[in-house]
Coordinates of C-alpha atoms and ligand atoms in Angstrom, one line a residue:
X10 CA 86.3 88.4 90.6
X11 CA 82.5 88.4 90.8
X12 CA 81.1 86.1 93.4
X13 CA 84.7 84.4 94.0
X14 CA 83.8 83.7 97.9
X15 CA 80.0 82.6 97.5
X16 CA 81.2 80.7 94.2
X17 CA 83.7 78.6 96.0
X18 CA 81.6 77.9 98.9
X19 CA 78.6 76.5 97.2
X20 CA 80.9 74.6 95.0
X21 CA 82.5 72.4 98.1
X22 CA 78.9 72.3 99.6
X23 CA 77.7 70.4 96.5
X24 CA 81.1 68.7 95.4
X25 CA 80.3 65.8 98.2
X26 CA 77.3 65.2 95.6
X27 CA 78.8 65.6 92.3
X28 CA 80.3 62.4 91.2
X29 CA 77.9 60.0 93.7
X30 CA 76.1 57.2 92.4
X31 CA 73.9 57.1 94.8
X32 CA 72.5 59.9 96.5
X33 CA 69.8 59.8 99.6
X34 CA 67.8 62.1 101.3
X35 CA 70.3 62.2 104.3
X36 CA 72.9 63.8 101.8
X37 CA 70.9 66.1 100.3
X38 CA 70.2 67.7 103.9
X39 CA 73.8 67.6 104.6
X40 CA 74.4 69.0 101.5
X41 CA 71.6 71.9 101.7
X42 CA 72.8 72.7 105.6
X43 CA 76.4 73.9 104.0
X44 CA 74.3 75.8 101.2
X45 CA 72.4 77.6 103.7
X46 CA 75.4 78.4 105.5
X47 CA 77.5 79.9 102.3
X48 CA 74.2 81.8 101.3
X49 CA 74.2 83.3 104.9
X50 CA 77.8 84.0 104.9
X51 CA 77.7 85.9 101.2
X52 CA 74.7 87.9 103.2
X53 CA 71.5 87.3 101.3
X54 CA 68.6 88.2 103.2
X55 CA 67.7 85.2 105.5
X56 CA 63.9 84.9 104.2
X57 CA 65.3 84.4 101.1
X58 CA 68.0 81.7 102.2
X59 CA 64.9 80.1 103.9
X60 CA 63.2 80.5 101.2
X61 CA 65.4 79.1 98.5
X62 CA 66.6 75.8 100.5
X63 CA 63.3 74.7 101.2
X64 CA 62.5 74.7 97.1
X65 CA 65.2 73.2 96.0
X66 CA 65.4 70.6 98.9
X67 CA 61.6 69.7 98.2
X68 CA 62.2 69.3 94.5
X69 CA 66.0 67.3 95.2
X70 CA 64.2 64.7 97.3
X71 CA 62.1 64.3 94.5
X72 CA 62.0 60.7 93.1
X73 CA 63.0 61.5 89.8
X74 CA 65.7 63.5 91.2
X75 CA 67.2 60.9 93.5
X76 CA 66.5 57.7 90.9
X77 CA 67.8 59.1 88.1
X78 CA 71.0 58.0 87.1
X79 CA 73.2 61.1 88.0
X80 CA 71.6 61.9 90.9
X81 CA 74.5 64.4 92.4
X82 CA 74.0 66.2 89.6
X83 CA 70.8 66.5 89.4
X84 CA 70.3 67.8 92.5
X85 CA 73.3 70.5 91.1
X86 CA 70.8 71.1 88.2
X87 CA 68.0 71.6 90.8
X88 CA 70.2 74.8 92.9
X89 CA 71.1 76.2 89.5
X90 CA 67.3 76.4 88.3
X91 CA 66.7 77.8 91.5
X92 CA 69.7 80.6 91.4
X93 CA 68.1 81.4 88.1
X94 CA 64.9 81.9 89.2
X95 CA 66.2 83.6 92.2
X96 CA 67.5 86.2 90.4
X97 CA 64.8 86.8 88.1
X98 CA 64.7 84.0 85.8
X99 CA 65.3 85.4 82.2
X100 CA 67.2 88.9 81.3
X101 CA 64.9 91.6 81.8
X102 CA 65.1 94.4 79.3
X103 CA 64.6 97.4 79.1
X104 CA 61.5 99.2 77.9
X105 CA 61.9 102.4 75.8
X106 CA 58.9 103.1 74.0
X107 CA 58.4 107.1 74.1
X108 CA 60.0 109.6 71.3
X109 CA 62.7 110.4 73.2
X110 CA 62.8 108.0 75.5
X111 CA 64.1 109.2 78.8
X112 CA 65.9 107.2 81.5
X113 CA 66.0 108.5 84.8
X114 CA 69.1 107.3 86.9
X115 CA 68.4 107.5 90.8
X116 CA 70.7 106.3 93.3
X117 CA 72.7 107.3 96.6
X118 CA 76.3 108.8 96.3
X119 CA 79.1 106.9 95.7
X120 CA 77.1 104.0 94.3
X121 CA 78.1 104.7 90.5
X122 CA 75.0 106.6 89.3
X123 CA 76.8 109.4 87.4
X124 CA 79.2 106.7 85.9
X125 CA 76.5 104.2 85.3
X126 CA 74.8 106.8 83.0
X127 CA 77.6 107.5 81.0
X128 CA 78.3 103.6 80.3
X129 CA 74.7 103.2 79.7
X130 CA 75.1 105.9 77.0
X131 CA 77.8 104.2 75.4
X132 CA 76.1 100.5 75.8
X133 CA 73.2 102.3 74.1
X134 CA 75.0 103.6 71.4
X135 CA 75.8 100.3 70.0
X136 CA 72.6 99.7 70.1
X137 CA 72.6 102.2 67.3
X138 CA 70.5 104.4 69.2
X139 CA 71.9 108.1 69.8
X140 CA 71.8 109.5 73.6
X141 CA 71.7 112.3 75.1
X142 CA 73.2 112.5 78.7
X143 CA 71.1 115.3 81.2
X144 CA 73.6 116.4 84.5
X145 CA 71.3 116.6 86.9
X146 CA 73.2 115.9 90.3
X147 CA 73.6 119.8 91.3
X148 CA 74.2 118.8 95.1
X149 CA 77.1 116.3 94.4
X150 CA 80.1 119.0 93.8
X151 CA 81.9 118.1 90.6
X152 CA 79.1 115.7 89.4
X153 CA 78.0 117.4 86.5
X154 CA 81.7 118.2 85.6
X155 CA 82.5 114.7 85.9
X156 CA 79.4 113.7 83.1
X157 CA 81.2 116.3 81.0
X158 CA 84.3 114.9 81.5
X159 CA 83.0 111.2 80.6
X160 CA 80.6 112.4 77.7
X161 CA 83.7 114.1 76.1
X162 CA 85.3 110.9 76.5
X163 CA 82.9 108.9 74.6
X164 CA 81.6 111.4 72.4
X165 CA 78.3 111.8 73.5
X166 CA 76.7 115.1 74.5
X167 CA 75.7 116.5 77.8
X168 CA 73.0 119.1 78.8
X169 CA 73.7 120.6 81.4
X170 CA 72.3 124.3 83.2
X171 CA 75.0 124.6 86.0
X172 CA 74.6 123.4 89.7
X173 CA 72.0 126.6 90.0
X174 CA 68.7 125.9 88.4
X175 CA 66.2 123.3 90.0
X176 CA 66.5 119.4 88.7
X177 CA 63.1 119.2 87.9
X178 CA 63.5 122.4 85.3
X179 CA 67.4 121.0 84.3
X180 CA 65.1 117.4 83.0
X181 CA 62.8 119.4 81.5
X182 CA 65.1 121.4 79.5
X183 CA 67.4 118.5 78.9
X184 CA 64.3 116.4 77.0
X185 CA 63.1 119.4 75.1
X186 CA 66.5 120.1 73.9
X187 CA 67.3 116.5 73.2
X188 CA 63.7 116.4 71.2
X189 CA 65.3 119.4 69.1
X190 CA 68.2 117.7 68.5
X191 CA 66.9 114.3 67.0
X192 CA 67.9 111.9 70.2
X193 CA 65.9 108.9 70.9
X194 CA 67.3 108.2 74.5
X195 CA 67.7 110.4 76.7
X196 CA 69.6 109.6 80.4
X197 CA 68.9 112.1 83.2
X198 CA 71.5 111.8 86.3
X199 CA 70.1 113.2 89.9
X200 CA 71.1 114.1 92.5
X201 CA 72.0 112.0 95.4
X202 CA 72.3 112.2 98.9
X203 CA 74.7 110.1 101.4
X204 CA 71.9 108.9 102.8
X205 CA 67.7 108.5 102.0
X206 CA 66.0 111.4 103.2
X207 CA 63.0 113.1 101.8
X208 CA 63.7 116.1 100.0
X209 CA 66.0 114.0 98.1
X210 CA 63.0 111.5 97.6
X211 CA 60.7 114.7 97.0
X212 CA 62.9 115.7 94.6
X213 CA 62.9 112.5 92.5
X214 CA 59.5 112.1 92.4
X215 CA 59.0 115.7 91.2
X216 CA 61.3 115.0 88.4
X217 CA 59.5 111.2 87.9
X218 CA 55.7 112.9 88.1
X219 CA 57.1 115.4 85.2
X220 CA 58.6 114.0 83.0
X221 CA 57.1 110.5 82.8
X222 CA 60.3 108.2 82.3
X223 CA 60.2 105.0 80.7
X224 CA 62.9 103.9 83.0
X225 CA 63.6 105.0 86.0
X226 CA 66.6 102.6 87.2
X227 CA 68.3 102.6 90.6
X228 CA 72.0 102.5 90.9
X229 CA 73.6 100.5 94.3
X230 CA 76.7 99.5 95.0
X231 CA 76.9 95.2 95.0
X232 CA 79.8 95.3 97.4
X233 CA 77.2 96.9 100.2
X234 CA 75.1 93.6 100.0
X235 CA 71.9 93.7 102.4
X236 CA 72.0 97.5 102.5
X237 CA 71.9 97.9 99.1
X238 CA 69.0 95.4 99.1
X239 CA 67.2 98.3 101.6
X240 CA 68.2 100.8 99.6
X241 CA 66.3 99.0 96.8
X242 CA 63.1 98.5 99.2
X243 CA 62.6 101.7 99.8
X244 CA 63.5 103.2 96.3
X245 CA 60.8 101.3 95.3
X246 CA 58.5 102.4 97.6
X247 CA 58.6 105.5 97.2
X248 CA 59.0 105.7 93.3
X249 CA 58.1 102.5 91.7
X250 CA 61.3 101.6 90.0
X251 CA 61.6 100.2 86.6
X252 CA 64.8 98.1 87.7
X253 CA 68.1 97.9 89.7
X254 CA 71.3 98.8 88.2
X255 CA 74.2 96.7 90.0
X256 CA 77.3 98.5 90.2
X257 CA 80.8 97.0 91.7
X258 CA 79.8 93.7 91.2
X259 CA 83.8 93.1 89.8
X260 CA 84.8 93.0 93.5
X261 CA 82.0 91.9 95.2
X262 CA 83.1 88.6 96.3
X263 CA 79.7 87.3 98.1
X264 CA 76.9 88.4 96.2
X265 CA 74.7 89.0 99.0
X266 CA 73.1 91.9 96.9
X267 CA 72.6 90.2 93.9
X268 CA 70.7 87.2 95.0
X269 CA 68.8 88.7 97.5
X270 CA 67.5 92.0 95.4
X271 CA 64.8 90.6 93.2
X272 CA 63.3 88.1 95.3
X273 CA 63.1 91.4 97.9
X274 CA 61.7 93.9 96.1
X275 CA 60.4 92.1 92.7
X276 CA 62.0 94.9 90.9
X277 CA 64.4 93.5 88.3
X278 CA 68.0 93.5 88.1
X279 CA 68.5 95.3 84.6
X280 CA 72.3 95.6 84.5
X281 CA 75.3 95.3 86.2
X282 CA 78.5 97.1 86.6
X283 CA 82.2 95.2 86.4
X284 CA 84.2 97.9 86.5
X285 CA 85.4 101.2 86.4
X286 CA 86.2 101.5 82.9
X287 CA 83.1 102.7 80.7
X288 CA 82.2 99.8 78.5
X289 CA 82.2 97.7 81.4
X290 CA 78.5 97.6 81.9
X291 CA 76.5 94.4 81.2
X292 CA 73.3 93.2 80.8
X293 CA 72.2 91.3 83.8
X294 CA 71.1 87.7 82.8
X295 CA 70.5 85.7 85.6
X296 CA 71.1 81.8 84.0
X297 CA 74.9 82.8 83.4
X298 CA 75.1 84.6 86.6
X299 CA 73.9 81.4 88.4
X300 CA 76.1 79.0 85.9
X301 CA 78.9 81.3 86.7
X302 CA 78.7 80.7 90.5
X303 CA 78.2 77.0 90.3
X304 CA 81.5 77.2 88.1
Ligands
LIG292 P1 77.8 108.6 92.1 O1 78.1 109.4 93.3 O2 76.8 107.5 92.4 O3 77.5 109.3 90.9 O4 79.1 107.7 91.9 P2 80.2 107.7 90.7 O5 79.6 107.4 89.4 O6 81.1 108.9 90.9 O7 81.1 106.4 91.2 C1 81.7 106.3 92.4 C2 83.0 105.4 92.2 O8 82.6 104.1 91.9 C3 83.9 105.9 91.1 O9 85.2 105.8 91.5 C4 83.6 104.9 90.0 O10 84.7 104.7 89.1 C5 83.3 103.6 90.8 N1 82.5 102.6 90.0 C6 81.3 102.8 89.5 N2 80.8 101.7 88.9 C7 81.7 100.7 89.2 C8 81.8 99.3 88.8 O11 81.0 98.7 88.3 N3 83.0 98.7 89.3 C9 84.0 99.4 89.9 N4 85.0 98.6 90.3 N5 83.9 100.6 90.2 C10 82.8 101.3 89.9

C-alpha cells in the first residue's frame, strides 16, 4: 500500500500526543525529532525535512495550539496542514485550452510513460472528451507496439508512422490527423532514454518548440524517491514542465518522492499512478494524500 512505511512512522511519532491533555513545548520537540527522523528515513529531500519541521513546530508552540483544549491534536492538525501544503496544497488540474489540445508525455524508461498515456486516455475519456494517442517513443523497441496494444484494449486510437520517421515530424502528423479526425485531446508519447542526456532533451524540446503543448507532463517512477525528485529538477530545467505524473506510487512504501517533488521543483504533482492496471490513474489531491498518511 501507498505510503505504508512513512504512514506508520509518523503515526507513532505523534500517537505520544494524541490523546494528552496537556501538551508542552518539551513534547512537541520530542515529538517533531521522531518526525524528522520518519521523513528522513521515507527519503524526502533534507531541505525540505528542515524545512517542514521548523513550520509546523513554530506554529505547534503556538499559544492557541498548546491552550486549546485538545492540544495533541491540534498539533496533529498543524502536520496535516503542513503535508497539504507540502505537496501542493489543492489538486492541481490540468489546463487544456487549445483545439486539439495536445499533451506531451516525457519521462525516462521504465518509469510508466507509455502506460501513463494510455490511462490518461482512458481517464480522459470519462471526462467525455475523445483522445487521440501519438506513439512517439521510436528508440524504446516495442513501445509503439505496446500503445497499440493498450489503445486496442480500451478502444482508443493510435497514430503511429513506425520507429523510422523523426518524433518531431511523427507529433506533427499525429495533431494534424487528430484535427482531421474531430479529437479534442491529443497525448503524444516520446521517447526515453535510460538515462538524461541531451539529444534526448534536444529531442523534446524540438517536439515542445513545435507543437506548443498545453501540457507537457513528466512521468517518474515514486518508488525511486530522491532520484526521481532529480529527474524532476532537471526536466524542468530544461523544458518547463506543466506537471509531474507519479507512477508506482501502489508500492511505494516511503513517499520520499511525493513529498519532496513539489516543494523542489514548484512544478505540480498532477496525477498519480496505483497500479498496473489502466484505470488505475488518479488525480493527485494533496489533502487526502496527507489525511491518508496521518491515517
Ligand atoms: P516507459 O518505458 O516509461 O514507457 O514504461 P512503461 O509504461 O512500459 O511501464 C514500465 C512498467 O511499469 C510496466 O510494467 C508497467 O505496467 C509498470 N507501471 C506503470 N505505471 C505503474 C503504476 O502506477 N503502478 C505499478 N505497480 N506499475 C506501473
Amino acid at each position: 500500500m501507498a505510503f505504508e512505511g512513512l504512514s506508520e512512522r509518523l503515526q507513532s511519532a505523534l500517537q505520544k500526543l494524541r490523546g494528552k491533555g496537556k501538551v508542552n513545548e518539551a513534547d512537541v520537540k520530542a515529538a517533531m525529532r521522531e518526525v524528522r527522523l520518519a521523513l528522513l528515513e521515507a527519503d524526502v529531500n533534507f531541505k525540505v525535512v528542515k524545512e517542514f519541521v521548523s513550520k509546523v513546530s513554530e506554529r505547534a508552540v503556538g499559544q492557541e495550539v498548546l491552550k486549546s483544549l485538545t492540544p495533541g491534536q491540534q498539533v496533529i492538525k498543524v502536520v496535516n496542514e503542513e503535508l497539504t501544503q507540502l505537496m501542493g496544497g489543492s489538486q492541481a488540474k490540468l489546463s487544456l485550452t487549445s483545439k486539439p489540445s495536445v499533451i506531451m508525455m516525457v519521462g525516462l524508461q521504465g518509469a510508466g510513460k507509455t502506460t501513463t498515456a494510455g490511462k490518461l486516455a482512458h481517464y480522459l475519456r470519462k471526462q467525455n472528451k475523445q483522445p487521440l494517442l501519438v506513439a512517439g517513443d521510436v528508440y524504446r523497441p516495442a513501445a509503439i507496439r505496446q500503445l497499440e496494444v493498450l489503445g486496442e484494449q480500451i478502444d482508443i486510437p493510435v497514430f503511429s508512422m513506425g520507429d523510422q520517421e523523426n518524433p518531431v515530424t511523427i507529433a506533427e502528423k499525429g495533431i494534424a490527423h487528430g484535427k482531421e479526425e474531430g479529437h479534442d485531446v491529443v497525448i503524444v508519447d516520446t521517447a526515453g532514454r535510460l538515462h538524461i542526456d541531451e539529444t534526448m532533451m534536444d529531442e523534446l524540446k524540438a517536439i515542445r518548440q513545435e507543437v506548443s503543448p498545453d501540457e507537457v507532463l513528466l512521468v517518474v517512477d515514486a518508488m525511486t524517491g530522491q532520484d526521481a525528485v532529480n529527474v524532476a529538477e532537471n526536466f524542468n530545467r530544461e523544458m518547463a514542465l506543466t506537471g509531474v505524473v507519479l507512477t508506482k506510487l501502489d508500492g511505494d512504501t516511503r513517499g520520499g518522492a511525493a513529498l519532496s517533488v513539489r516543494a523542489v521543483t514548484d512544478c505540480p504533482v498532477k496525477f498519480a499512478g496505483m497500479g498496473e492496471k489502466v484505470d488505475a490513474l488518479e488525480p493527485f489531491h494533496p489533502e487526502r494524500m496527507a489525511s491518508r498518511i496521518l491515517g
